[in-house]
PDB file of C-alpha atoms in Angstrom:
ATOM      1  CA  UNK C   1    -134.846-122.266  61.465  1.00  0.00           C
ATOM      2  CA  UNK C   2    -134.171-126.585  61.399  1.00  0.00           C
ATOM      3  CA  UNK C   3    -137.894-126.956  60.088  1.00  0.00           C
ATOM      4  CA  UNK C   4    -140.193-126.307  58.298  1.00  0.00           C
ATOM      5  CA  UNK C   5    -144.104-128.361  58.645  1.00  0.00           C
ATOM      6  CA  UNK C   6    -146.936-128.441  56.493  1.00  0.00           C
ATOM      7  CA  UNK C   7    -149.579-129.890  58.210  1.00  0.00           C
ATOM      8  CA  UNK C   8    -153.109-130.916  56.266  1.00  0.00           C
ATOM      9  CA  UNK C   9    -152.095-127.478  54.515  1.00  0.00           C
ATOM     10  CA  UNK C  10    -154.913-126.506  51.683  1.00  0.00           C
ATOM     11  CA  UNK C  11    -155.809-122.740  50.344  1.00  0.00           C
ATOM     12  CA  UNK C  12    -158.491-122.199  51.300  1.00  0.00           C
ATOM     13  CA  UNK C  13    -160.029-121.465  47.395  1.00  0.00           C
ATOM     14  CA  UNK C  14    -159.823-124.807  46.813  1.00  0.00           C
ATOM     15  CA  UNK C  15    -161.715-126.187  49.600  1.00  0.00           C
ATOM     16  CA  UNK C  16    -164.921-128.401  47.864  1.00  0.00           C
ATOM     17  CA  UNK C  17    -161.948-129.705  45.566  1.00  0.00           C
ATOM     18  CA  UNK C  18    -160.940-131.942  47.937  1.00  0.00           C
ATOM     19  CA  UNK C  19    -161.249-135.351  45.190  1.00  0.00           C
ATOM     20  CA  UNK C  20    -160.798-133.246  42.112  1.00  0.00           C
ATOM     21  CA  UNK C  21    -156.841-131.738  40.809  1.00  0.00           C
ATOM     22  CA  UNK C  22    -154.558-129.919  41.480  1.00  0.00           C
ATOM     23  CA  UNK C  23    -155.743-131.233  45.174  1.00  0.00           C
ATOM     24  CA  UNK C  24    -155.960-135.179  44.931  1.00  0.00           C
ATOM     25  CA  UNK C  25    -153.378-135.902  42.941  1.00  0.00           C
ATOM     26  CA  UNK C  26    -150.609-133.116  44.604  1.00  0.00           C
ATOM     27  CA  UNK C  27    -148.163-133.796  47.718  1.00  0.00           C
ATOM     28  CA  UNK C  28    -148.589-131.503  49.404  1.00  0.00           C
ATOM     29  CA  UNK C  29    -152.579-130.780  50.053  1.00  0.00           C
ATOM     30  CA  UNK C  30    -153.619-132.144  53.198  1.00  0.00           C
ATOM     31  CA  UNK C  31    -150.906-134.654  53.576  1.00  0.00           C
ATOM     32  CA  UNK C  32    -148.281-134.012  56.102  1.00  0.00           C
ATOM     33  CA  UNK C  33    -144.194-132.831  54.739  1.00  0.00           C
ATOM     34  CA  UNK C  34    -141.896-131.102  56.492  1.00  0.00           C
ATOM     35  CA  UNK C  35    -138.354-129.176  54.484  1.00  0.00           C
ATOM     36  CA  UNK C  36    -135.994-129.481  56.864  1.00  0.00           C
ATOM     37  CA  UNK C  37    -132.618-127.314  56.439  1.00  0.00           C
ATOM     38  CA  UNK C  38    -130.304-128.362  53.976  1.00  0.00           C
ATOM     39  CA  UNK C  39    -132.535-130.054  51.258  1.00  0.00           C
ATOM     40  CA  UNK C  40    -132.911-128.967  47.708  1.00  0.00           C
ATOM     41  CA  UNK C  41    -136.377-129.860  46.775  1.00  0.00           C
ATOM     42  CA  UNK C  42    -138.693-128.274  43.140  1.00  0.00           C
ATOM     43  CA  UNK C  43    -142.068-127.514  43.941  1.00  0.00           C
ATOM     44  CA  UNK C  44    -143.626-128.432  40.244  1.00  0.00           C
ATOM     45  CA  UNK C  45    -147.286-127.076  39.526  1.00  0.00           C
ATOM     46  CA  UNK C  46    -149.581-126.468  37.325  1.00  0.00           C
ATOM     47  CA  UNK C  47    -150.320-122.538  36.741  1.00  0.00           C
ATOM     48  CA  UNK C  48    -153.236-122.497  39.220  1.00  0.00           C
ATOM     49  CA  UNK C  49    -152.119-125.629  41.224  1.00  0.00           C
ATOM     50  CA  UNK C  50    -151.251-123.291  44.303  1.00  0.00           C
ATOM     51  CA  UNK C  51    -147.475-122.462  44.489  1.00  0.00           C
ATOM     52  CA  UNK C  52    -147.733-119.147  45.196  1.00  0.00           C
ATOM     53  CA  UNK C  53    -149.841-119.396  47.342  1.00  0.00           C
ATOM     54  CA  UNK C  54    -147.818-122.037  49.033  1.00  0.00           C
ATOM     55  CA  UNK C  55    -144.645-119.771  49.967  1.00  0.00           C
ATOM     56  CA  UNK C  56    -146.515-116.968  50.780  1.00  0.00           C
ATOM     57  CA  UNK C  57    -148.503-118.904  53.046  1.00  0.00           C
ATOM     58  CA  UNK C  58    -144.848-119.990  54.464  1.00  0.00           C
ATOM     59  CA  UNK C  59    -143.930-116.325  55.193  1.00  0.00           C
ATOM     60  CA  UNK C  60    -146.543-115.175  56.030  1.00  0.00           C
ATOM     61  CA  UNK C  61    -147.308-113.010  53.525  1.00  0.00           C
ATOM     62  CA  UNK C  62    -151.352-114.564  53.381  1.00  0.00           C
ATOM     63  CA  UNK C  63    -152.939-116.609  55.751  1.00  0.00           C
ATOM     64  CA  UNK C  64    -156.487-117.937  53.940  1.00  0.00           C
ATOM     65  CA  UNK C  65    -156.037-121.645  55.050  1.00  0.00           C
ATOM     66  CA  UNK C  66    -156.751-123.988  56.410  1.00  0.00           C
ATOM     67  CA  UNK C  67    -153.854-126.923  58.278  1.00  0.00           C
ATOM     68  CA  UNK C  68    -151.168-125.682  59.471  1.00  0.00           C
ATOM     69  CA  UNK C  69    -148.319-124.172  59.408  1.00  0.00           C
ATOM     70  CA  UNK C  70    -144.889-125.173  61.723  1.00  0.00           C
ATOM     71  CA  UNK C  71    -141.511-122.778  61.857  1.00  0.00           C
ATOM     72  CA  UNK C  72    -139.248-125.978  64.527  1.00  0.00           C
ATOM     73  CA  UNK C  73    -142.658-127.339  65.832  1.00  0.00           C
ATOM     74  CA  UNK C  74    -144.148-124.174  66.403  1.00  0.00           C
ATOM     75  CA  UNK C  75    -147.634-123.508  64.467  1.00  0.00           C
ATOM     76  CA  UNK C  76    -146.376-120.051  63.094  1.00  0.00           C
ATOM     77  CA  UNK C  77    -150.310-118.591  63.167  1.00  0.00           C
ATOM     78  CA  UNK C  78    -148.985-117.937  67.326  1.00  0.00           C
ATOM     79  CA  UNK C  79    -145.884-115.442  65.814  1.00  0.00           C
ATOM     80  CA  UNK C  80    -146.009-111.670  67.198  1.00  0.00           C
ATOM     81  CA  UNK C  81    -145.253-109.530  64.154  1.00  0.00           C
ATOM     82  CA  UNK C  82    -141.750-109.149  65.106  1.00  0.00           C
ATOM     83  CA  UNK C  83    -140.981-111.875  65.021  1.00  0.00           C
ATOM     84  CA  UNK C  84    -142.282-112.553  61.204  1.00  0.00           C
ATOM     85  CA  UNK C  85    -140.311-109.874  61.030  1.00  0.00           C
ATOM     86  CA  UNK C  86    -137.011-111.252  62.504  1.00  0.00           C
ATOM     87  CA  UNK C  87    -137.505-114.297  60.731  1.00  0.00           C
ATOM     88  CA  UNK C  88    -137.537-112.696  57.289  1.00  0.00           C
ATOM     89  CA  UNK C  89    -134.860-110.770  58.467  1.00  0.00           C
ATOM     90  CA  UNK C  90    -132.525-113.624  59.194  1.00  0.00           C
ATOM     91  CA  UNK C  91    -134.306-116.930  57.904  1.00  0.00           C
ATOM     92  CA  UNK C  92    -136.752-117.214  55.202  1.00  0.00           C
ATOM     93  CA  UNK C  93    -135.075-115.115  51.932  1.00  0.00           C
ATOM     94  CA  UNK C  94    -138.359-115.355  49.489  1.00  0.00           C
ATOM     95  CA  UNK C  95    -138.083-114.098  45.365  1.00  0.00           C
ATOM     96  CA  UNK C  96    -141.479-113.531  44.456  1.00  0.00           C
ATOM     97  CA  UNK C  97    -142.602-114.314  40.679  1.00  0.00           C
ATOM     98  CA  UNK C  98    -143.809-110.990  40.552  1.00  0.00           C
ATOM     99  CA  UNK C  99    -140.281-109.771  41.705  1.00  0.00           C
ATOM    100  CA  UNK C 100    -141.607-106.829  43.400  1.00  0.00           C
ATOM    101  CA  UNK C 101    -138.282-104.625  42.011  1.00  0.00           C
ATOM    102  CA  UNK C 102    -138.667-100.745  42.218  1.00  0.00           C
ATOM    103  CA  UNK C 103    -138.736 -99.391  38.974  1.00  0.00           C
ATOM    104  CA  UNK C 104    -137.237 -96.477  39.050  1.00  0.00           C
ATOM    105  CA  UNK C 105    -134.977 -97.520  40.968  1.00  0.00           C
ATOM    106  CA  UNK C 106    -131.264 -98.140  39.347  1.00  0.00           C
ATOM    107  CA  UNK C 107    -130.480-102.717  39.687  1.00  0.00           C
ATOM    108  CA  UNK C 108    -127.565-102.105  42.354  1.00  0.00           C
ATOM    109  CA  UNK C 109    -129.977 -99.387  44.591  1.00  0.00           C
ATOM    110  CA  UNK C 110    -132.771-102.083  44.527  1.00  0.00           C
ATOM    111  CA  UNK C 111    -130.014-104.526  46.221  1.00  0.00           C
ATOM    112  CA  UNK C 112    -128.624-101.686  48.438  1.00  0.00           C
ATOM    113  CA  UNK C 113    -132.549-100.790  49.619  1.00  0.00           C
ATOM    114  CA  UNK C 114    -131.948-104.993  51.360  1.00  0.00           C
ATOM    115  CA  UNK C 115    -128.789-104.913  52.089  1.00  0.00           C
ATOM    116  CA  UNK C 116    -128.402-101.795  54.349  1.00  0.00           C
ATOM    117  CA  UNK C 117    -131.271-103.713  56.343  1.00  0.00           C
ATOM    118  CA  UNK C 118    -128.976-106.625  56.645  1.00  0.00           C
ATOM    119  CA  UNK C 119    -125.383-106.053  55.550  1.00  0.00           C
ATOM    120  CA  UNK C 120    -125.544-110.236  54.220  1.00  0.00           C
ATOM    121  CA  UNK C 121    -122.736-108.735  51.063  1.00  0.00           C
ATOM    122  CA  UNK C 122    -119.567-106.412  50.127  1.00  0.00           C
ATOM    123  CA  UNK C 123    -120.283-103.914  47.644  1.00  0.00           C
ATOM    124  CA  UNK C 124    -118.464-105.663  45.398  1.00  0.00           C
ATOM    125  CA  UNK C 125    -119.599-108.743  45.894  1.00  0.00           C
ATOM    126  CA  UNK C 126    -123.267-107.433  44.910  1.00  0.00           C
ATOM    127  CA  UNK C 127    -121.058-106.311  41.569  1.00  0.00           C
ATOM    128  CA  UNK C 128    -119.587-109.384  41.476  1.00  0.00           C
ATOM    129  CA  UNK C 129    -122.657-111.048  41.816  1.00  0.00           C
ATOM    130  CA  UNK C 130    -123.851-108.796  38.650  1.00  0.00           C
ATOM    131  CA  UNK C 131    -121.802-109.115  36.783  1.00  0.00           C
ATOM    132  CA  UNK C 132    -121.883-113.124  37.026  1.00  0.00           C
ATOM    133  CA  UNK C 133    -124.830-112.748  35.669  1.00  0.00           C
ATOM    134  CA  UNK C 134    -124.074-111.144  32.642  1.00  0.00           C
ATOM    135  CA  UNK C 135    -125.893-107.198  34.226  1.00  0.00           C
ATOM    136  CA  UNK C 136    -121.817-105.618  34.386  1.00  0.00           C
ATOM    137  CA  UNK C 137    -123.222-102.969  31.343  1.00  0.00           C
ATOM    138  CA  UNK C 138    -126.901-102.756  33.492  1.00  0.00           C
ATOM    139  CA  UNK C 139    -125.987-101.723  37.723  1.00  0.00           C
ATOM    140  CA  UNK C 140    -126.905 -98.244  36.801  1.00  0.00           C
ATOM    141  CA  UNK C 141    -129.861 -98.865  34.898  1.00  0.00           C
ATOM    142  CA  UNK C 142    -133.462 -98.411  35.931  1.00  0.00           C
ATOM    143  CA  UNK C 143    -134.836-101.565  36.312  1.00  0.00           C
ATOM    144  CA  UNK C 144    -137.933-100.616  34.636  1.00  0.00           C
ATOM    145  CA  UNK C 145    -135.911-100.033  31.665  1.00  0.00           C
ATOM    146  CA  UNK C 146    -134.200-103.507  31.476  1.00  0.00           C
ATOM    147  CA  UNK C 147    -135.361-106.732  30.265  1.00  0.00           C
ATOM    148  CA  UNK C 148    -137.843-109.362  32.249  1.00  0.00           C
ATOM    149  CA  UNK C 149    -135.225-111.215  32.226  1.00  0.00           C
ATOM    150  CA  UNK C 150    -132.667-108.748  33.097  1.00  0.00           C
ATOM    151  CA  UNK C 151    -135.064-107.583  36.263  1.00  0.00           C
ATOM    152  CA  UNK C 152    -135.247-111.306  37.172  1.00  0.00           C
ATOM    153  CA  UNK C 153    -131.286-111.942  37.233  1.00  0.00           C
ATOM    154  CA  UNK C 154    -131.851-108.987  39.364  1.00  0.00           C
ATOM    155  CA  UNK C 155    -134.551-109.899  41.859  1.00  0.00           C
ATOM    156  CA  UNK C 156    -131.931-113.100  42.088  1.00  0.00           C
ATOM    157  CA  UNK C 157    -128.901-111.949  43.542  1.00  0.00           C
ATOM    158  CA  UNK C 158    -131.501-109.155  46.396  1.00  0.00           C
ATOM    159  CA  UNK C 159    -132.857-112.338  47.995  1.00  0.00           C
ATOM    160  CA  UNK C 160    -129.234-113.955  48.310  1.00  0.00           C
ATOM    161  CA  UNK C 161    -128.427-110.162  49.993  1.00  0.00           C
ATOM    162  CA  UNK C 162    -129.253-111.617  53.736  1.00  0.00           C
ATOM    163  CA  UNK C 163    -128.418-114.018  55.816  1.00  0.00           C
ATOM    164  CA  UNK C 164    -131.357-117.619  55.537  1.00  0.00           C
ATOM    165  CA  UNK C 165    -132.183-120.710  56.822  1.00  0.00           C
ATOM    166  CA  UNK C 166    -134.318-121.155  53.731  1.00  0.00           C
ATOM    167  CA  UNK C 167    -134.705-120.090  50.450  1.00  0.00           C
ATOM    168  CA  UNK C 168    -138.227-120.088  48.689  1.00  0.00           C
ATOM    169  CA  UNK C 169    -138.011-119.194  44.791  1.00  0.00           C
ATOM    170  CA  UNK C 170    -141.228-118.819  43.196  1.00  0.00           C
ATOM    171  CA  UNK C 171    -140.289-119.948  38.891  1.00  0.00           C
ATOM    172  CA  UNK C 172    -136.581-117.827  39.629  1.00  0.00           C
ATOM    173  CA  UNK C 173    -135.988-118.299  35.862  1.00  0.00           C
ATOM    174  CA  UNK C 174    -138.805-118.663  33.659  1.00  0.00           C
ATOM    175  CA  UNK C 175    -137.584-115.715  32.244  1.00  0.00           C
ATOM    176  CA  UNK C 176    -133.872-117.341  31.702  1.00  0.00           C
ATOM    177  CA  UNK C 177    -131.531-119.357  29.184  1.00  0.00           C
ATOM    178  CA  UNK C 178    -130.078-122.064  30.114  1.00  0.00           C
ATOM    179  CA  UNK C 179    -127.290-119.809  30.974  1.00  0.00           C
ATOM    180  CA  UNK C 180    -127.979-117.368  33.571  1.00  0.00           C
ATOM    181  CA  UNK C 181    -129.647-120.681  34.595  1.00  0.00           C
ATOM    182  CA  UNK C 182    -127.440-122.917  35.480  1.00  0.00           C
ATOM    183  CA  UNK C 183    -125.245-119.246  36.590  1.00  0.00           C
ATOM    184  CA  UNK C 184    -128.009-118.691  38.740  1.00  0.00           C
ATOM    185  CA  UNK C 185    -128.516-121.858  40.191  1.00  0.00           C
ATOM    186  CA  UNK C 186    -124.393-122.358  41.465  1.00  0.00           C
ATOM    187  CA  UNK C 187    -124.678-118.768  43.092  1.00  0.00           C
ATOM    188  CA  UNK C 188    -128.349-120.077  44.689  1.00  0.00           C
ATOM    189  CA  UNK C 189    -126.118-123.171  45.754  1.00  0.00           C
ATOM    190  CA  UNK C 190    -122.855-121.272  47.072  1.00  0.00           C
ATOM    191  CA  UNK C 191    -125.262-119.123  49.154  1.00  0.00           C
ATOM    192  CA  UNK C 192    -127.150-122.074  50.279  1.00  0.00           C
ATOM    193  CA  UNK C 193    -124.108-124.304  51.255  1.00  0.00           C
ATOM    194  CA  UNK C 194    -122.307-121.238  53.421  1.00  0.00           C
ATOM    195  CA  UNK C 195    -125.077-121.497  56.242  1.00  0.00           C
ATOM    196  CA  UNK C 196    -126.960-124.846  55.639  1.00  0.00           C
ATOM    197  CA  UNK C 197    -128.946-123.409  54.154  1.00  0.00           C
ATOM    198  CA  UNK C 198    -132.508-124.808  52.625  1.00  0.00           C
ATOM    199  CA  UNK C 199    -133.895-125.365  48.692  1.00  0.00           C
ATOM    200  CA  UNK C 200    -137.244-124.481  47.996  1.00  0.00           C
ATOM    201  CA  UNK C 201    -137.983-123.391  44.657  1.00  0.00           C
ATOM    202  CA  UNK C 202    -141.436-123.733  42.391  1.00  0.00           C
ATOM    203  CA  UNK C 203    -141.698-124.951  38.177  1.00  0.00           C
ATOM    204  CA  UNK C 204    -144.219-124.993  35.629  1.00  0.00           C
ATOM    205  CA  UNK C 205    -141.357-126.318  33.004  1.00  0.00           C
ATOM    206  CA  UNK C 206    -138.578-124.370  33.308  1.00  0.00           C
ATOM    207  CA  UNK C 207    -137.296-126.041  36.642  1.00  0.00           C
ATOM    208  CA  UNK C 208    -134.268-123.726  37.628  1.00  0.00           C
ATOM    209  CA  UNK C 209    -131.137-126.558  37.693  1.00  0.00           C
ATOM    210  CA  UNK C 210    -130.019-127.401  41.236  1.00  0.00           C
ATOM    211  CA  UNK C 211    -127.973-129.681  42.112  1.00  0.00           C
ATOM    212  CA  UNK C 212    -129.623-133.539  43.161  1.00  0.00           C
ATOM    213  CA  UNK C 213    -133.142-131.200  44.086  1.00  0.00           C
ATOM    214  CA  UNK C 214    -135.734-133.636  44.404  1.00  0.00           C
ATOM    215  CA  UNK C 215    -139.098-132.930  42.267  1.00  0.00           C
ATOM    216  CA  UNK C 216    -142.684-133.057  44.488  1.00  0.00           C
ATOM    217  CA  UNK C 217    -145.766-132.764  42.584  1.00  0.00           C
ATOM    218  CA  UNK C 218    -147.819-129.710  44.542  1.00  0.00           C
TER     219      UNK C 218
END
């Protein structure tokens, strides 16, 4: 996949608010915007600005919007369920804000659940990535017994456990200190650069430290 285009997109919950914030001053809603493969974009939004909704729309998890989203000039509303699954498996990686980890599974088990479907990472690569994020002693600990920041680091590695043309990250470092933010950014950039993928992240004030990222007001 080489492009994601948004045309006159607006969440239904914002209908009637076209001349009010957060719609009137947005650089996304009711505009035409194209994200191309290889982009580095940070979508800056206040709480309630629709950042999680936007990523859910792009991934096909929700369709309560007007306007159009296109992948390589094809309206995503025309995709079949099997085509959507394949896109999520091979073209678009997502880190949701709520992380969606399995609390009863360990850190490495959470990642392996996904990696068994994609075969993207070797066992050594998974352990190395967790170690880089300071989780070498938490690999076999159930995530329910981890702090929110530790869970966020596990979720970042899981998001990277697939091939992708674009990776979408919803407030990926909201619970991380600056050191782990930088390490996470380096890991994400390394994986994206290996395939020429685009990075689209959201933030309400603690952005992922991606180099040369363009900030767009959502």
